[in-house]
Amino acid sequence: DACGGAVGFWTVGYAFAYGGSDASKITFIGNADFALLNVHDGASLIGWFFQFAFAATAATIVAGTVAERCKFEAYIAYSLMLTG
């Protein structure tokens, strides 16, 4: 659950939510920092982890409702889509 969510948020979730801080190019979703490629300072990494905790919490709420009711592969795919 947390591992699948971490992979999803690391690869695309953070970039869609916060990537691309160029004010001259206003977009609907972020278009930069995929897989944290341009994130190197400690404050940004702490911010990533903080936001990841909220994304993973959203996935774990559903984990309690579908426990033993769906296949593991389907749940991991859901977790990746929800956080990513």
PDB file of N, CA, C and O in Angstrom:
ATOM      1  N   ASP A   1       0.821  -1.182   0.000  1.00  0.00           N
ATOM      2  CA  ASP A   1       0.000   0.000   0.000  1.00  0.00           C
ATOM      3  C   ASP A   1       0.870   1.254   0.000  1.00  0.00           C
ATOM      4  O   ASP A   1       0.784   2.069  -0.898  1.00  0.00           O
ATOM      5  N   ALA A   2       1.682   1.392   1.007  1.00  0.00           N
ATOM      6  CA  ALA A   2       2.559   2.560   1.072  1.00  0.00           C
ATOM      7  C   ALA A   2       3.633   2.505  -0.013  1.00  0.00           C
ATOM      8  O   ALA A   2       4.008   3.538  -0.565  1.00  0.00           O
ATOM      9  N   CYS A   3       4.108   1.299  -0.318  1.00  0.00           N
ATOM     10  CA  CYS A   3       5.141   1.174  -1.359  1.00  0.00           C
ATOM     11  C   CYS A   3       4.587   1.516  -2.731  1.00  0.00           C
ATOM     12  O   CYS A   3       5.212   2.245  -3.502  1.00  0.00           O
ATOM     13  N   GLY A   4       3.420   0.982  -3.050  1.00  0.00           N
ATOM     14  CA  GLY A   4       2.790   1.312  -4.330  1.00  0.00           C
ATOM     15  C   GLY A   4       2.459   2.789  -4.431  1.00  0.00           C
ATOM     16  O   GLY A   4       2.645   3.422  -5.459  1.00  0.00           O
ATOM     17  N   GLY A   5       1.971   3.354  -3.332  1.00  0.00           N
ATOM     18  CA  GLY A   5       1.674   4.779  -3.308  1.00  0.00           C
ATOM     19  C   GLY A   5       2.916   5.637  -3.450  1.00  0.00           C
ATOM     20  O   GLY A   5       2.896   6.682  -4.099  1.00  0.00           O
ATOM     21  N   ALA A   6       4.012   5.186  -2.837  1.00  0.00           N
ATOM     22  CA  ALA A   6       5.266   5.938  -2.946  1.00  0.00           C
ATOM     23  C   ALA A   6       5.770   5.957  -4.379  1.00  0.00           C
ATOM     24  O   ALA A   6       6.222   6.991  -4.873  1.00  0.00           O
ATOM     25  N   VAL A   7       5.684   4.817  -5.053  1.00  0.00           N
ATOM     26  CA  VAL A   7       6.133   4.759  -6.450  1.00  0.00           C
ATOM     27  C   VAL A   7       5.269   5.659  -7.329  1.00  0.00           C
ATOM     28  O   VAL A   7       5.773   6.413  -8.159  1.00  0.00           O
ATOM     29  N   GLY A   8       3.959   5.609  -7.136  1.00  0.00           N
ATOM     30  CA  GLY A   8       3.067   6.459  -7.921  1.00  0.00           C
ATOM     31  C   GLY A   8       3.284   7.937  -7.666  1.00  0.00           C
ATOM     32  O   GLY A   8       3.324   8.744  -8.592  1.00  0.00           O
ATOM     33  N   PHE A   9       3.422   8.315  -6.403  1.00  0.00           N
ATOM     34  CA  PHE A   9       3.615   9.724  -6.084  1.00  0.00           C
ATOM     35  C   PHE A   9       4.998  10.198  -6.503  1.00  0.00           C
ATOM     36  O   PHE A   9       5.158  11.343  -6.918  1.00  0.00           O
ATOM     37  N   TRP A  10       5.997   9.334  -6.411  1.00  0.00           N
ATOM     38  CA  TRP A  10       7.349   9.695  -6.805  1.00  0.00           C
ATOM     39  C   TRP A  10       7.453   9.903  -8.315  1.00  0.00           C
ATOM     40  O   TRP A  10       8.078  10.854  -8.768  1.00  0.00           O
ATOM     41  N   THR A  11       6.841   9.011  -9.099  1.00  0.00           N
ATOM     42  CA  THR A  11       7.000   9.099 -10.548  1.00  0.00           C
ATOM     43  C   THR A  11       6.198  10.240 -11.160  1.00  0.00           C
ATOM     44  O   THR A  11       6.748  11.030 -11.921  1.00  0.00           O
ATOM     45  N   VAL A  12       4.904  10.322 -10.870  1.00  0.00           N
ATOM     46  CA  VAL A  12       4.090  11.329 -11.540  1.00  0.00           C
ATOM     47  C   VAL A  12       3.246  12.191 -10.607  1.00  0.00           C
ATOM     48  O   VAL A  12       2.888  13.309 -10.960  1.00  0.00           O
ATOM     49  N   GLY A  13       2.896  11.698  -9.429  1.00  0.00           N
ATOM     50  CA  GLY A  13       1.978  12.429  -8.560  1.00  0.00           C
ATOM     51  C   GLY A  13       2.474  13.802  -8.148  1.00  0.00           C
ATOM     52  O   GLY A  13       1.757  14.797  -8.254  1.00  0.00           O
ATOM     53  N   TYR A  14       3.703  13.865  -7.676  1.00  0.00           N
ATOM     54  CA  TYR A  14       4.261  15.149  -7.243  1.00  0.00           C
ATOM     55  C   TYR A  14       4.418  16.107  -8.421  1.00  0.00           C
ATOM     56  O   TYR A  14       4.131  17.299  -8.306  1.00  0.00           O
ATOM     57  N   ALA A  15       4.831  15.579  -9.556  1.00  0.00           N
ATOM     58  CA  ALA A  15       5.012  16.433 -10.730  1.00  0.00           C
ATOM     59  C   ALA A  15       3.686  17.006 -11.212  1.00  0.00           C
ATOM     60  O   ALA A  15       3.605  18.182 -11.575  1.00  0.00           O
ATOM     61  N   PHE A  16       2.634  16.192 -11.215  1.00  0.00           N
ATOM     62  CA  PHE A  16       1.330  16.702 -11.630  1.00  0.00           C
ATOM     63  C   PHE A  16       0.803  17.748 -10.659  1.00  0.00           C
ATOM     64  O   PHE A  16       0.178  18.721 -11.054  1.00  0.00           O
ATOM     65  N   ALA A  17       1.049  17.567  -9.382  1.00  0.00           N
ATOM     66  CA  ALA A  17       0.511  18.490  -8.382  1.00  0.00           C
ATOM     67  C   ALA A  17       1.351  19.759  -8.234  1.00  0.00           C
ATOM     68  O   ALA A  17       0.804  20.853  -8.094  1.00  0.00           O
ATOM     69  N   TYR A  18       2.675  19.634  -8.255  1.00  0.00           N
ATOM     70  CA  TYR A  18       3.532  20.777  -7.915  1.00  0.00           C
ATOM     71  C   TYR A  18       4.616  21.090  -8.934  1.00  0.00           C
ATOM     72  O   TYR A  18       5.363  22.049  -8.742  1.00  0.00           O
ATOM     73  N   GLY A  19       4.754  20.323  -9.991  1.00  0.00           N
ATOM     74  CA  GLY A  19       5.835  20.536 -10.948  1.00  0.00           C
ATOM     75  C   GLY A  19       5.573  21.707 -11.870  1.00  0.00           C
ATOM     76  O   GLY A  19       4.452  21.946 -12.310  1.00  0.00           O
ATOM     77  N   GLY A  20       6.613  22.435 -12.181  1.00  0.00           N
ATOM     78  CA  GLY A  20       6.508  23.562 -13.109  1.00  0.00           C
ATOM     79  C   GLY A  20       6.109  24.841 -12.416  1.00  0.00           C
ATOM     80  O   GLY A  20       4.943  25.165 -12.321  1.00  0.00           O
ATOM     81  N   SER A  21       7.074  25.570 -11.935  1.00  0.00           N
ATOM     82  CA  SER A  21       6.778  26.801 -11.200  1.00  0.00           C
ATOM     83  C   SER A  21       6.959  28.046 -12.056  1.00  0.00           C
ATOM     84  O   SER A  21       7.057  29.147 -11.531  1.00  0.00           O
ATOM     85  N   ASP A  22       7.009  27.902 -13.363  1.00  0.00           N
ATOM     86  CA  ASP A  22       7.164  29.043 -14.263  1.00  0.00           C
ATOM     87  C   ASP A  22       5.830  29.782 -14.352  1.00  0.00           C
ATOM     88  O   ASP A  22       4.842  29.252 -14.849  1.00  0.00           O
ATOM     89  N   ALA A  23       5.793  30.996 -13.852  1.00  0.00           N
ATOM     90  CA  ALA A  23       4.549  31.767 -13.813  1.00  0.00           C
ATOM     91  C   ALA A  23       4.074  32.195 -15.197  1.00  0.00           C
ATOM     92  O   ALA A  23       2.891  32.484 -15.384  1.00  0.00           O
ATOM     93  N   SER A  24       4.970  32.244 -16.188  1.00  0.00           N
ATOM     94  CA  SER A  24       4.560  32.672 -17.522  1.00  0.00           C
ATOM     95  C   SER A  24       3.805  31.575 -18.263  1.00  0.00           C
ATOM     96  O   SER A  24       3.095  31.856 -19.214  1.00  0.00           O
ATOM     97  N   LYS A  25       3.958  30.321 -17.829  1.00  0.00           N
ATOM     98  CA  LYS A  25       3.268  29.200 -18.468  1.00  0.00           C
ATOM     99  C   LYS A  25       2.273  28.602 -17.482  1.00  0.00           C
ATOM    100  O   LYS A  25       2.617  27.771 -16.660  1.00  0.00           O
ATOM    101  N   ILE A  26       1.029  29.052 -17.544  1.00  0.00           N
ATOM    102  CA  ILE A  26       0.000  28.556 -16.643  1.00  0.00           C
ATOM    103  C   ILE A  26      -0.614  27.310 -17.269  1.00  0.00           C
ATOM    104  O   ILE A  26      -1.128  27.344 -18.377  1.00  0.00           O
ATOM    105  N   THR A  27      -0.540  26.201 -16.551  1.00  0.00           N
ATOM    106  CA  THR A  27      -1.078  24.940 -17.045  1.00  0.00           C
ATOM    107  C   THR A  27      -2.055  24.366 -16.037  1.00  0.00           C
ATOM    108  O   THR A  27      -2.084  24.771 -14.878  1.00  0.00           O
ATOM    109  N   PHE A  28      -2.835  23.387 -16.477  1.00  0.00           N
ATOM    110  CA  PHE A  28      -3.810  22.744 -15.602  1.00  0.00           C
ATOM    111  C   PHE A  28      -3.131  21.838 -14.581  1.00  0.00           C
ATOM    112  O   PHE A  28      -3.501  21.816 -13.419  1.00  0.00           O
ATOM    113  N   ILE A  29      -2.124  21.071 -15.040  1.00  0.00           N
ATOM    114  CA  ILE A  29      -1.363  20.207 -14.147  1.00  0.00           C
ATOM    115  C   ILE A  29       0.119  20.520 -14.326  1.00  0.00           C
ATOM    116  O   ILE A  29       0.517  21.146 -15.300  1.00  0.00           O
ATOM    117  N   GLY A  30       0.916  20.063 -13.399  1.00  0.00           N
ATOM    118  CA  GLY A  30       2.349  20.301 -13.463  1.00  0.00           C
ATOM    119  C   GLY A  30       2.986  19.605 -14.656  1.00  0.00           C
ATOM    120  O   GLY A  30       2.495  18.587 -15.142  1.00  0.00           O
ATOM    121  N   ASN A  31       4.079  20.156 -15.113  1.00  0.00           N
ATOM    122  CA  ASN A  31       4.744  19.609 -16.299  1.00  0.00           C
ATOM    123  C   ASN A  31       6.249  19.460 -16.102  1.00  0.00           C
ATOM    124  O   ASN A  31       6.991  19.359 -17.061  1.00  0.00           O
ATOM    125  N   ALA A  32       6.692  19.419 -14.869  1.00  0.00           N
ATOM    126  CA  ALA A  32       8.125  19.293 -14.598  1.00  0.00           C
ATOM    127  C   ALA A  32       8.316  18.484 -13.313  1.00  0.00           C
ATOM    128  O   ALA A  32       7.359  18.194 -12.607  1.00  0.00           O
ATOM    129  N   ASP A  33       9.549  18.131 -13.044  1.00  0.00           N
ATOM    130  CA  ASP A  33       9.951  17.411 -11.827  1.00  0.00           C
ATOM    131  C   ASP A  33       9.399  15.988 -11.747  1.00  0.00           C
ATOM    132  O   ASP A  33       9.125  15.481 -10.665  1.00  0.00           O
ATOM    133  N   PHE A  34       9.236  15.324 -12.887  1.00  0.00           N
ATOM    134  CA  PHE A  34       8.819  13.927 -12.853  1.00  0.00           C
ATOM    135  C   PHE A  34       9.929  13.087 -12.241  1.00  0.00           C
ATOM    136  O   PHE A  34      11.102  13.275 -12.543  1.00  0.00           O
ATOM    137  N   ALA A  35       9.569  12.170 -11.372  1.00  0.00           N
ATOM    138  CA  ALA A  35      10.500  11.309 -10.629  1.00  0.00           C
ATOM    139  C   ALA A  35      11.516  12.146  -9.839  1.00  0.00           C
ATOM    140  O   ALA A  35      12.627  11.696  -9.594  1.00  0.00           O
ATOM    141  N   LEU A  36      11.124  13.342  -9.457  1.00  0.00           N
ATOM    142  CA  LEU A  36      11.952  14.255  -8.655  1.00  0.00           C
ATOM    143  C   LEU A  36      13.310  14.542  -9.301  1.00  0.00           C
ATOM    144  O   LEU A  36      14.314  14.669  -8.598  1.00  0.00           O
ATOM    145  N   LEU A  37      13.344  14.661 -10.617  1.00  0.00           N
ATOM    146  CA  LEU A  37      14.619  14.853 -11.307  1.00  0.00           C
ATOM    147  C   LEU A  37      15.291  16.178 -10.963  1.00  0.00           C
ATOM    148  O   LEU A  37      16.500  16.246 -10.840  1.00  0.00           O
ATOM    149  N   ASN A  38      14.535  17.248 -10.811  1.00  0.00           N
ATOM    150  CA  ASN A  38      15.136  18.560 -10.542  1.00  0.00           C
ATOM    151  C   ASN A  38      14.968  19.001  -9.099  1.00  0.00           C
ATOM    152  O   ASN A  38      15.124  20.167  -8.780  1.00  0.00           O
ATOM    153  N   VAL A  39      14.635  18.080  -8.214  1.00  0.00           N
ATOM    154  CA  VAL A  39      14.444  18.408  -6.803  1.00  0.00           C
ATOM    155  C   VAL A  39      15.682  17.939  -6.052  1.00  0.00           C
ATOM    156  O   VAL A  39      15.935  16.748  -5.937  1.00  0.00           O
ATOM    157  N   HIS A  40      16.452  18.898  -5.553  1.00  0.00           N
ATOM    158  CA  HIS A  40      17.717  18.555  -4.903  1.00  0.00           C
ATOM    159  C   HIS A  40      17.857  19.128  -3.500  1.00  0.00           C
ATOM    160  O   HIS A  40      18.655  18.635  -2.719  1.00  0.00           O
ATOM    161  N   ASP A  41      17.109  20.168  -3.169  1.00  0.00           N
ATOM    162  CA  ASP A  41      17.285  20.766  -1.844  1.00  0.00           C
ATOM    163  C   ASP A  41      16.440  20.048  -0.798  1.00  0.00           C
ATOM    164  O   ASP A  41      15.444  19.391  -1.099  1.00  0.00           O
ATOM    165  N   GLY A  42      16.864  20.147   0.430  1.00  0.00           N
ATOM    166  CA  GLY A  42      16.216  19.436   1.523  1.00  0.00           C
ATOM    167  C   GLY A  42      14.787  19.874   1.783  1.00  0.00           C
ATOM    168  O   GLY A  42      13.928  19.057   2.105  1.00  0.00           O
ATOM    169  N   ALA A  43      14.510  21.161   1.634  1.00  0.00           N
ATOM    170  CA  ALA A  43      13.154  21.656   1.899  1.00  0.00           C
ATOM    171  C   ALA A  43      12.149  21.057   0.919  1.00  0.00           C
ATOM    172  O   ALA A  43      11.034  20.705   1.305  1.00  0.00           O
ATOM    173  N   SER A  44      12.524  20.918  -0.327  1.00  0.00           N
ATOM    174  CA  SER A  44      11.624  20.328  -1.318  1.00  0.00           C
ATOM    175  C   SER A  44      11.405  18.844  -1.059  1.00  0.00           C
ATOM    176  O   SER A  44      10.299  18.329  -1.244  1.00  0.00           O
ATOM    177  N   LEU A  45      12.439  18.149  -0.616  1.00  0.00           N
ATOM    178  CA  LEU A  45      12.291  16.730  -0.303  1.00  0.00           C
ATOM    179  C   LEU A  45      11.408  16.521   0.926  1.00  0.00           C
ATOM    180  O   LEU A  45      10.609  15.582   0.980  1.00  0.00           O
ATOM    181  N   ILE A  46      11.535  17.403   1.900  1.00  0.00           N
ATOM    182  CA  ILE A  46      10.659  17.334   3.068  1.00  0.00           C
ATOM    183  C   ILE A  46       9.223  17.615   2.650  1.00  0.00           C
ATOM    184  O   ILE A  46       8.284  16.943   3.100  1.00  0.00           O
ATOM    185  N   GLY A  47       9.033  18.584   1.774  1.00  0.00           N
ATOM    186  CA  GLY A  47       7.696  18.874   1.253  1.00  0.00           C
ATOM    187  C   GLY A  47       7.121  17.695   0.488  1.00  0.00           C
ATOM    188  O   GLY A  47       5.930  17.395   0.596  1.00  0.00           O
ATOM    189  N   TRP A  48       7.965  17.003  -0.284  1.00  0.00           N
ATOM    190  CA  TRP A  48       7.509  15.810  -1.009  1.00  0.00           C
ATOM    191  C   TRP A  48       7.025  14.752  -0.032  1.00  0.00           C
ATOM    192  O   TRP A  48       5.963  14.171  -0.218  1.00  0.00           O
ATOM    193  N   PHE A  49       7.799  14.498   1.003  1.00  0.00           N
ATOM    194  CA  PHE A  49       7.419  13.464   1.966  1.00  0.00           C
ATOM    195  C   PHE A  49       6.137  13.833   2.701  1.00  0.00           C
ATOM    196  O   PHE A  49       5.283  12.982   2.951  1.00  0.00           O
ATOM    197  N   PHE A  50       5.978  15.103   3.030  1.00  0.00           N
ATOM    198  CA  PHE A  50       4.771  15.566   3.709  1.00  0.00           C
ATOM    199  C   PHE A  50       3.543  15.346   2.831  1.00  0.00           C
ATOM    200  O   PHE A  50       2.521  14.831   3.292  1.00  0.00           O
ATOM    201  N   GLN A  51       3.631  15.717   1.557  1.00  0.00           N
ATOM    202  CA  GLN A  51       2.507  15.534   0.647  1.00  0.00           C
ATOM    203  C   GLN A  51       2.273  14.058   0.342  1.00  0.00           C
ATOM    204  O   GLN A  51       1.136  13.630   0.146  1.00  0.00           O
ATOM    205  N   PHE A  52       3.343  13.261   0.297  1.00  0.00           N
ATOM    206  CA  PHE A  52       3.191  11.830   0.091  1.00  0.00           C
ATOM    207  C   PHE A  52       2.397  11.191   1.224  1.00  0.00           C
ATOM    208  O   PHE A  52       1.593  10.285   0.999  1.00  0.00           O
ATOM    209  N   ALA A  53       2.593  11.653   2.445  1.00  0.00           N
ATOM    210  CA  ALA A  53       1.855  11.106   3.581  1.00  0.00           C
ATOM    211  C   ALA A  53       0.355  11.295   3.395  1.00  0.00           C
ATOM    212  O   ALA A  53      -0.435  10.389   3.694  1.00  0.00           O
ATOM    213  N   PHE A  54      -0.069  12.425   2.855  1.00  0.00           N
ATOM    214  CA  PHE A  54      -1.490  12.639   2.595  1.00  0.00           C
ATOM    215  C   PHE A  54      -1.985  11.752   1.455  1.00  0.00           C
ATOM    216  O   PHE A  54      -3.094  11.217   1.511  1.00  0.00           O
ATOM    217  N   ALA A  55      -1.189  11.600   0.407  1.00  0.00           N
ATOM    218  CA  ALA A  55      -1.590  10.743  -0.708  1.00  0.00           C
ATOM    219  C   ALA A  55      -1.696   9.293  -0.265  1.00  0.00           C
ATOM    220  O   ALA A  55      -2.634   8.579  -0.645  1.00  0.00           O
ATOM    221  N   ALA A  56      -0.760   8.835   0.546  1.00  0.00           N
ATOM    222  CA  ALA A  56      -0.803   7.454   1.024  1.00  0.00           C
ATOM    223  C   ALA A  56      -1.975   7.243   1.974  1.00  0.00           C
ATOM    224  O   ALA A  56      -2.582   6.170   1.983  1.00  0.00           O
ATOM    225  N   THR A  57      -2.320   8.248   2.752  1.00  0.00           N
ATOM    226  CA  THR A  57      -3.471   8.130   3.645  1.00  0.00           C
ATOM    227  C   THR A  57      -4.756   7.952   2.855  1.00  0.00           C
ATOM    228  O   THR A  57      -5.629   7.164   3.244  1.00  0.00           O
ATOM    229  N   ALA A  58      -4.883   8.640   1.744  1.00  0.00           N
ATOM    230  CA  ALA A  58      -6.068   8.463   0.899  1.00  0.00           C
ATOM    231  C   ALA A  58      -6.172   7.024   0.404  1.00  0.00           C
ATOM    232  O   ALA A  58      -7.267   6.458   0.327  1.00  0.00           O
ATOM    233  N   ALA A  59      -5.039   6.414   0.089  1.00  0.00           N
ATOM    234  CA  ALA A  59      -5.051   5.026  -0.372  1.00  0.00           C
ATOM    235  C   ALA A  59      -5.340   4.062   0.767  1.00  0.00           C
ATOM    236  O   ALA A  59      -6.024   3.055   0.573  1.00  0.00           O
ATOM    237  N   THR A  60      -4.867   4.346   1.968  1.00  0.00           N
ATOM    238  CA  THR A  60      -5.085   3.418   3.075  1.00  0.00           C
ATOM    239  C   THR A  60      -6.517   3.445   3.584  1.00  0.00           C
ATOM    240  O   THR A  60      -6.977   2.458   4.160  1.00  0.00           O
ATOM    241  N   ILE A  61      -7.222   4.529   3.391  1.00  0.00           N
ATOM    242  CA  ILE A  61      -8.635   4.565   3.771  1.00  0.00           C
ATOM    243  C   ILE A  61      -9.402   3.523   2.967  1.00  0.00           C
ATOM    244  O   ILE A  61     -10.245   2.798   3.492  1.00  0.00           O
ATOM    245  N   VAL A  62      -9.097   3.439   1.690  1.00  0.00           N
ATOM    246  CA  VAL A  62      -9.758   2.446   0.841  1.00  0.00           C
ATOM    247  C   VAL A  62      -9.277   1.045   1.197  1.00  0.00           C
ATOM    248  O   VAL A  62     -10.030   0.077   1.075  1.00  0.00           O
ATOM    249  N   ALA A  63      -8.052   0.899   1.656  1.00  0.00           N
ATOM    250  CA  ALA A  63      -7.522  -0.425   2.004  1.00  0.00           C
ATOM    251  C   ALA A  63      -8.374  -1.098   3.067  1.00  0.00           C
ATOM    252  O   ALA A  63      -8.595  -2.311   3.016  1.00  0.00           O
ATOM    253  N   GLY A  64      -8.877  -0.345   3.997  1.00  0.00           N
ATOM    254  CA  GLY A  64      -9.716  -0.924   5.033  1.00  0.00           C
ATOM    255  C   GLY A  64     -11.064  -1.385   4.527  1.00  0.00           C
ATOM    256  O   GLY A  64     -11.648  -2.326   5.055  1.00  0.00           O
ATOM    257  N   THR A  65     -11.556  -0.750   3.496  1.00  0.00           N
ATOM    258  CA  THR A  65     -12.874  -1.124   2.986  1.00  0.00           C
ATOM    259  C   THR A  65     -12.822  -2.303   2.024  1.00  0.00           C
ATOM    260  O   THR A  65     -13.809  -3.019   1.903  1.00  0.00           O
ATOM    261  N   VAL A  66     -11.709  -2.485   1.349  1.00  0.00           N
ATOM    262  CA  VAL A  66     -11.632  -3.582   0.370  1.00  0.00           C
ATOM    263  C   VAL A  66     -10.780  -4.742   0.866  1.00  0.00           C
ATOM    264  O   VAL A  66     -10.434  -5.616   0.090  1.00  0.00           O
ATOM    265  N   ALA A  67     -10.465  -4.764   2.141  1.00  0.00           N
ATOM    266  CA  ALA A  67      -9.626  -5.835   2.686  1.00  0.00           C
ATOM    267  C   ALA A  67     -10.276  -7.192   2.413  1.00  0.00           C
ATOM    268  O   ALA A  67     -11.436  -7.418   2.732  1.00  0.00           O
ATOM    269  N   GLU A  68      -9.523  -8.073   1.811  1.00  0.00           N
ATOM    270  CA  GLU A  68      -9.941  -9.425   1.450  1.00  0.00           C
ATOM    271  C   GLU A  68     -11.120  -9.476   0.486  1.00  0.00           C
ATOM    272  O   GLU A  68     -11.781 -10.491   0.356  1.00  0.00           O
ATOM    273  N   ARG A  69     -11.402  -8.374  -0.202  1.00  0.00           N
ATOM    274  CA  ARG A  69     -12.498  -8.360  -1.168  1.00  0.00           C
ATOM    275  C   ARG A  69     -12.015  -8.170  -2.600  1.00  0.00           C
ATOM    276  O   ARG A  69     -12.820  -8.231  -3.518  1.00  0.00           O
ATOM    277  N   CYS A  70     -10.760  -7.892  -2.791  1.00  0.00           N
ATOM    278  CA  CYS A  70     -10.244  -7.744  -4.151  1.00  0.00           C
ATOM    279  C   CYS A  70      -8.864  -8.392  -4.232  1.00  0.00           C
ATOM    280  O   CYS A  70      -8.235  -8.673  -3.218  1.00  0.00           O
ATOM    281  N   LYS A  71      -8.420  -8.603  -5.459  1.00  0.00           N
ATOM    282  CA  LYS A  71      -7.105  -9.217  -5.650  1.00  0.00           C
ATOM    283  C   LYS A  71      -6.011  -8.201  -5.335  1.00  0.00           C
ATOM    284  O   LYS A  71      -6.185  -6.994  -5.495  1.00  0.00           O
ATOM    285  N   PHE A  72      -4.871  -8.728  -4.909  1.00  0.00           N
ATOM    286  CA  PHE A  72      -3.758  -7.876  -4.514  1.00  0.00           C
ATOM    287  C   PHE A  72      -3.266  -7.025  -5.687  1.00  0.00           C
ATOM    288  O   PHE A  72      -2.975  -5.845  -5.527  1.00  0.00           O
ATOM    289  N   GLU A  73      -3.185  -7.625  -6.866  1.00  0.00           N
ATOM    290  CA  GLU A  73      -2.713  -6.896  -8.044  1.00  0.00           C
ATOM    291  C   GLU A  73      -3.639  -5.728  -8.378  1.00  0.00           C
ATOM    292  O   GLU A  73      -3.195  -4.643  -8.751  1.00  0.00           O
ATOM    293  N   ALA A  74      -4.945  -5.959  -8.247  1.00  0.00           N
ATOM    294  CA  ALA A  74      -5.903  -4.885  -8.520  1.00  0.00           C
ATOM    295  C   ALA A  74      -5.768  -3.762  -7.497  1.00  0.00           C
ATOM    296  O   ALA A  74      -5.856  -2.582  -7.842  1.00  0.00           O
ATOM    297  N   TYR A  75      -5.513  -4.116  -6.261  1.00  0.00           N
ATOM    298  CA  TYR A  75      -5.364  -3.090  -5.235  1.00  0.00           C
ATOM    299  C   TYR A  75      -4.092  -2.268  -5.435  1.00  0.00           C
ATOM    300  O   TYR A  75      -4.108  -1.041  -5.275  1.00  0.00           O
ATOM    301  N   ILE A  76      -3.004  -2.920  -5.796  1.00  0.00           N
ATOM    302  CA  ILE A  76      -1.763  -2.179  -6.065  1.00  0.00           C
ATOM    303  C   ILE A  76      -1.953  -1.236  -7.253  1.00  0.00           C
ATOM    304  O   ILE A  76      -1.494  -0.106  -7.234  1.00  0.00           O
ATOM    305  N   ALA A  77      -2.638  -1.711  -8.291  1.00  0.00           N
ATOM    306  CA  ALA A  77      -2.909  -0.852  -9.447  1.00  0.00           C
ATOM    307  C   ALA A  77      -3.756   0.343  -9.025  1.00  0.00           C
ATOM    308  O   ALA A  77      -3.515   1.479  -9.456  1.00  0.00           O
ATOM    309  N   TYR A  78      -4.752   0.105  -8.185  1.00  0.00           N
ATOM    310  CA  TYR A  78      -5.578   1.209  -7.676  1.00  0.00           C
ATOM    311  C   TYR A  78      -4.733   2.186  -6.866  1.00  0.00           C
ATOM    312  O   TYR A  78      -4.882   3.393  -7.018  1.00  0.00           O
ATOM    313  N   SER A  79      -3.881   1.678  -6.021  1.00  0.00           N
ATOM    314  CA  SER A  79      -3.046   2.528  -5.193  1.00  0.00           C
ATOM    315  C   SER A  79      -2.116   3.393  -6.048  1.00  0.00           C
ATOM    316  O   SER A  79      -1.926   4.580  -5.771  1.00  0.00           O
ATOM    317  N   LEU A  80      -1.559   2.806  -7.100  1.00  0.00           N
ATOM    318  CA  LEU A  80      -0.701   3.573  -8.009  1.00  0.00           C
ATOM    319  C   LEU A  80      -1.495   4.670  -8.705  1.00  0.00           C
ATOM    320  O   LEU A  80      -1.017   5.801  -8.864  1.00  0.00           O
ATOM    321  N   MET A  81      -2.708   4.356  -9.146  1.00  0.00           N
ATOM    322  CA  MET A  81      -3.513   5.354  -9.847  1.00  0.00           C
ATOM    323  C   MET A  81      -3.981   6.456  -8.899  1.00  0.00           C
ATOM    324  O   MET A  81      -4.048   7.620  -9.288  1.00  0.00           O
ATOM    325  N   LEU A  82      -4.312   6.101  -7.666  1.00  0.00           N
ATOM    326  CA  LEU A  82      -4.818   7.103  -6.736  1.00  0.00           C
ATOM    327  C   LEU A  82      -3.732   8.087  -6.316  1.00  0.00           C
ATOM    328  O   LEU A  82      -3.957   9.294  -6.276  1.00  0.00           O
ATOM    329  N   THR A  83      -2.552   7.592  -6.043  1.00  0.00           N
ATOM    330  CA  THR A  83      -1.487   8.488  -5.578  1.00  0.00           C
ATOM    331  C   THR A  83      -0.705   9.105  -6.721  1.00  0.00           C
ATOM    332  O   THR A  83      -0.069  10.134  -6.542  1.00  0.00           O
ATOM    333  N   GLY A  84      -0.698   8.485  -7.861  1.00  0.00           N
ATOM    334  CA  GLY A  84       0.063   8.987  -9.019  1.00  0.00           C
ATOM    335  C   GLY A  84      -0.772   9.771  -9.917  1.00  0.00           C
ATOM    336  O   GLY A  84      -1.131  10.774 -10.104  1.00  0.00           O
TER     337      GLY A  84
END
